[in-house]
PDB file of C-alpha atoms in Angstrom:
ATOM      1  CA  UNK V   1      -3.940 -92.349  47.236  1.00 89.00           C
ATOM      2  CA  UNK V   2      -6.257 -89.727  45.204  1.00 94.00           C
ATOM      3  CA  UNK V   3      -6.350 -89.377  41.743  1.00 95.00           C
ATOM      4  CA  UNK V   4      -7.723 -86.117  40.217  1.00 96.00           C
ATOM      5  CA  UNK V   5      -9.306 -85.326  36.870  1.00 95.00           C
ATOM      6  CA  UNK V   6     -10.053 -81.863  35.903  1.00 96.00           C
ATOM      7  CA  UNK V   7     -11.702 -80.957  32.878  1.00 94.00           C
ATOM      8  CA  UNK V   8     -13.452 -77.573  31.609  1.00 96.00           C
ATOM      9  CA  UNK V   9     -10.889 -75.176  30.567  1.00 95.00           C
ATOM     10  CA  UNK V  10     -10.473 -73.395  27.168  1.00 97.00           C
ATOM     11  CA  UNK V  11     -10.523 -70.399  25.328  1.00 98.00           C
ATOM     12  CA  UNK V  12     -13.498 -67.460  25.740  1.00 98.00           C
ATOM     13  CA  UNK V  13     -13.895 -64.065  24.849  1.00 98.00           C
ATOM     14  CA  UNK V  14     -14.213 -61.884  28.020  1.00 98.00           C
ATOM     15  CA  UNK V  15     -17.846 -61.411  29.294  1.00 98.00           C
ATOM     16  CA  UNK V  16     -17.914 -65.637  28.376  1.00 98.00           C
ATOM     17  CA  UNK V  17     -18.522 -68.587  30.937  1.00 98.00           C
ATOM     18  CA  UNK V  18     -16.634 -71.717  31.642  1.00 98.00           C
ATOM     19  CA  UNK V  19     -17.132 -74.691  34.208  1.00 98.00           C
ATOM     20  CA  UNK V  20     -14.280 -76.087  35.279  1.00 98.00           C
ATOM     21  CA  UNK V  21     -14.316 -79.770  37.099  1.00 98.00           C
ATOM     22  CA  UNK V  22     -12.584 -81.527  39.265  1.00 97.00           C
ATOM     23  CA  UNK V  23     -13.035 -85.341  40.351  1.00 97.00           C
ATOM     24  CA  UNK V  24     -11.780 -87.106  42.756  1.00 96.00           C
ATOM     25  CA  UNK V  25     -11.326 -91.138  42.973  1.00 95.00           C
ATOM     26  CA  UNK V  26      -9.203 -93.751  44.433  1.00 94.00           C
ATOM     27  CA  UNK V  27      -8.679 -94.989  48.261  1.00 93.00           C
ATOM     28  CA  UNK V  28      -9.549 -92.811  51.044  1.00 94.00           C
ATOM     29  CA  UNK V  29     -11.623 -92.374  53.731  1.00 93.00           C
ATOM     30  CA  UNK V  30     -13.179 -88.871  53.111  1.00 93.00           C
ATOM     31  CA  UNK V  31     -12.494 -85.820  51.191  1.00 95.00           C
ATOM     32  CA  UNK V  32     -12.325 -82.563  53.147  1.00 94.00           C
ATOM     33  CA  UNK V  33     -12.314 -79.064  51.766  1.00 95.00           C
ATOM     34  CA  UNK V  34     -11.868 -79.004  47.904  1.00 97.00           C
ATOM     35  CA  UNK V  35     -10.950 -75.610  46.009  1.00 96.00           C
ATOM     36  CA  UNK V  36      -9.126 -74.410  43.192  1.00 98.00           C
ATOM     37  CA  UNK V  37      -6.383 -72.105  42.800  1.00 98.00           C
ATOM     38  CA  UNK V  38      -4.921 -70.509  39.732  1.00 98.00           C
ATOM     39  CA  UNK V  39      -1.559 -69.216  38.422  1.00 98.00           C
ATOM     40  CA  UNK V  40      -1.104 -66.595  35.897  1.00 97.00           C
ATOM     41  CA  UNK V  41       2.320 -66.501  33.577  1.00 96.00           C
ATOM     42  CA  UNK V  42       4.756 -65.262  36.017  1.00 96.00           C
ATOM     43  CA  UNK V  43       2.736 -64.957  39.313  1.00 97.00           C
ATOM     44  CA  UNK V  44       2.460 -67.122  42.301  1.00 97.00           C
ATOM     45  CA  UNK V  45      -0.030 -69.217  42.980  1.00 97.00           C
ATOM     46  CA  UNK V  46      -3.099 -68.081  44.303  1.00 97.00           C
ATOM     47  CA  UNK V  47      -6.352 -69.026  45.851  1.00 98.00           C
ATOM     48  CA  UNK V  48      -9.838 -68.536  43.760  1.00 98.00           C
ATOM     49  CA  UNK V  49     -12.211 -70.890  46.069  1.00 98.00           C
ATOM     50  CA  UNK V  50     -12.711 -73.207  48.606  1.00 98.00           C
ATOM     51  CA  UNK V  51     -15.339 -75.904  49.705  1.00 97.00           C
ATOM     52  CA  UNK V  52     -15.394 -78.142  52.412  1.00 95.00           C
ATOM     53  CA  UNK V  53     -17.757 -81.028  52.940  1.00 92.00           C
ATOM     54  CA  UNK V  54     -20.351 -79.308  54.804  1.00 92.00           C
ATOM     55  CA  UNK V  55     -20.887 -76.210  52.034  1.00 91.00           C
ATOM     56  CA  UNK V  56     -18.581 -73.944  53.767  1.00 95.00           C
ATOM     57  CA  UNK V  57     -17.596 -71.345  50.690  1.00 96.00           C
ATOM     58  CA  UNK V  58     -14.507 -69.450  50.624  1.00 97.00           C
ATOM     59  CA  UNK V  59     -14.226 -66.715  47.093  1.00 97.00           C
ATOM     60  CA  UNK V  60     -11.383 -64.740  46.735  1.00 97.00           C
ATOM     61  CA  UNK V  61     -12.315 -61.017  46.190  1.00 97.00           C
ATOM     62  CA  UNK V  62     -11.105 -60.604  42.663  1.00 96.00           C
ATOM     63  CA  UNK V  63     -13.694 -63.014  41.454  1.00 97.00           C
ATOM     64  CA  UNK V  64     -16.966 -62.709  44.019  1.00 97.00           C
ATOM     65  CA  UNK V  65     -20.200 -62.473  42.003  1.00 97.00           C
ATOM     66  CA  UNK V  66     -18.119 -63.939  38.540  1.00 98.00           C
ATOM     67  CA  UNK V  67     -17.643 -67.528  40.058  1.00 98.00           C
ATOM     68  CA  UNK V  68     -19.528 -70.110  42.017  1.00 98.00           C
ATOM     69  CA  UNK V  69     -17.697 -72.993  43.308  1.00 98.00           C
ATOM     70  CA  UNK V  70     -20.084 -76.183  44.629  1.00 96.00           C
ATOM     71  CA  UNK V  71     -19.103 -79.851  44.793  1.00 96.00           C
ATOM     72  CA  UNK V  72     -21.389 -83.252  44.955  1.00 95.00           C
ATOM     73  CA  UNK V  73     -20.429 -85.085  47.643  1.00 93.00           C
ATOM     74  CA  UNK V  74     -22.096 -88.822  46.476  1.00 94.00           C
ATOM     75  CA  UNK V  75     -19.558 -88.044  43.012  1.00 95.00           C
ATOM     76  CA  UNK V  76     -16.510 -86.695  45.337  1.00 94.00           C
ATOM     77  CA  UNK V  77     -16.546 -83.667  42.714  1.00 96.00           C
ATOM     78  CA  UNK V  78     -15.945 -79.913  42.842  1.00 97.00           C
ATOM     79  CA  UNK V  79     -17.446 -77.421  40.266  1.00 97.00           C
ATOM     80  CA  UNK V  80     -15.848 -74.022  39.320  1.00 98.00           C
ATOM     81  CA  UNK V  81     -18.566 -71.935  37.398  1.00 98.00           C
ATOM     82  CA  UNK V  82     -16.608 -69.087  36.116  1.00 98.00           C
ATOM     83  CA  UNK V  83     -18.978 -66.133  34.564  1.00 98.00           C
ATOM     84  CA  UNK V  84     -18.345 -62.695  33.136  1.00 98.00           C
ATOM     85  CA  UNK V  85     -14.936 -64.088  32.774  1.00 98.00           C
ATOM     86  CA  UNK V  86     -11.938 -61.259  32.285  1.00 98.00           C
ATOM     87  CA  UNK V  87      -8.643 -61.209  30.397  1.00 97.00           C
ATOM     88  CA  UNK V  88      -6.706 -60.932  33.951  1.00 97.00           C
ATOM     89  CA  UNK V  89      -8.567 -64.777  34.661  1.00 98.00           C
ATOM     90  CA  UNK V  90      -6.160 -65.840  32.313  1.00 98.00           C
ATOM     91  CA  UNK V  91      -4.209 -68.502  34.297  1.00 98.00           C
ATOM     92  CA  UNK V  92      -3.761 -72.350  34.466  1.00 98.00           C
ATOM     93  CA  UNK V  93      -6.492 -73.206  37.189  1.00 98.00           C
ATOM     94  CA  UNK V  94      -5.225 -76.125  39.798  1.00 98.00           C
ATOM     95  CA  UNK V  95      -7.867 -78.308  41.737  1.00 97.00           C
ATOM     96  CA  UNK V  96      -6.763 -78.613  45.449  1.00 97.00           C
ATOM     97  CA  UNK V  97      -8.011 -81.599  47.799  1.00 97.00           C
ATOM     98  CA  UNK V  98      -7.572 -82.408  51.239  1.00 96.00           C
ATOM     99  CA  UNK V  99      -8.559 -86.122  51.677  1.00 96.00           C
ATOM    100  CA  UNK V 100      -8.532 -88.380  54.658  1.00 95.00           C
ATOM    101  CA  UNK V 101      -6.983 -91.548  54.273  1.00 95.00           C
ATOM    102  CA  UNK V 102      -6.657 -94.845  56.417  1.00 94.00           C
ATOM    103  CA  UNK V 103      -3.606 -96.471  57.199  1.00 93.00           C
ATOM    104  CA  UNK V 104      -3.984 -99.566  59.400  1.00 93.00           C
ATOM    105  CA  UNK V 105      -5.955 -97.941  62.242  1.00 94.00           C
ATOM    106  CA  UNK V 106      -4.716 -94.426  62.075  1.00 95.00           C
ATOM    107  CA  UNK V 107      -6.038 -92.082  59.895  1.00 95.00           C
ATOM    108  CA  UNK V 108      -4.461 -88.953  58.467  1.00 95.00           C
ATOM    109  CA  UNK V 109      -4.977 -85.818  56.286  1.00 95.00           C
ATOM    110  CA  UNK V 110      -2.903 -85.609  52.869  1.00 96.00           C
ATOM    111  CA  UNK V 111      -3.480 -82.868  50.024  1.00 96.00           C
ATOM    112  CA  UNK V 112      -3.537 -83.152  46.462  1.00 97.00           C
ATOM    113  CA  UNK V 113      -3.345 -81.367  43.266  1.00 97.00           C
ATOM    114  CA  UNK V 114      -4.533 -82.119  40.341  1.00 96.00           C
ATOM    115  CA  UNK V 115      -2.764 -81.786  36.766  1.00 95.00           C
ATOM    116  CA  UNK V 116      -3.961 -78.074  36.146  1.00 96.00           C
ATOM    117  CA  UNK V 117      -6.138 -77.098  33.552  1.00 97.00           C
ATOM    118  CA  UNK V 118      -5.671 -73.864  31.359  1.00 97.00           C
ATOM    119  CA  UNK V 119      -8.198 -71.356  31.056  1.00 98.00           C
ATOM    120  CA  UNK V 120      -7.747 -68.067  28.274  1.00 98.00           C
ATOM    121  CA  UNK V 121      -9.594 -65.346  28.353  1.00 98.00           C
ATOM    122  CA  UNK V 122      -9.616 -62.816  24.900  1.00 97.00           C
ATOM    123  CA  UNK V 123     -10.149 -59.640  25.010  1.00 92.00           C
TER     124      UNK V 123
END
């Protein structure tokens, strides 16, 4: 089982910055790609970033050059560093993890999502 905290959201006025956190604890054996993905009033659920263990970065296009997403490994924790930040940001942002976990001598992958934090952006 993974538990996951996110903290960083709020309110800014566009052209403001926010860091957005997401850490991950409990039993498993490793923690795969981690990412974050947001959802506006309305609209799906979409994509923003990716990381997996070894620094591989996916951004979506909307946001490239606005946000920077990087993790710590030895703290199983992903950063979102949201810059320039616009009023169509607006969205409650949801961390994503795919762990590894043990069960007797098979391992397998699971994902998880964490409670969703909300970030506003004023124009």
């Amino acid at each position: 089982q993974v538990q996951l905290v996110e903290s960083g959201g709020g309110l800014v006025q566009t052209g403001g910055s926010l860091r957005l956190s997401c850490a991950a604890s409990g039993s498993f054996v490793s923690i795969n790609a981690m990412g974050w993905y947001r959802q506006a009033l309305g609209k799906q659920r979409e994509l923003v970033a990716t990381i997996t263990s070894d620094d591989r970065m996916f951004v979506q296009d909307s946001v490239k050059g606005r946000f920077t997403i990087s993790r710590d490994n030895a703290k199983n924790t992903a950063y979102l560093q949201m810059n320039s930040l616009k009023p169509e940001d607006t969205a409650a942002y949801y961390c994503n993890v795919d762990a590894i976990e043990r069960s007797g001598i098979r391992t397998y992958a699971q994902m998880y999502w964490g409670q969703g934090t909300q970030v506003t952006v004023s124009s």
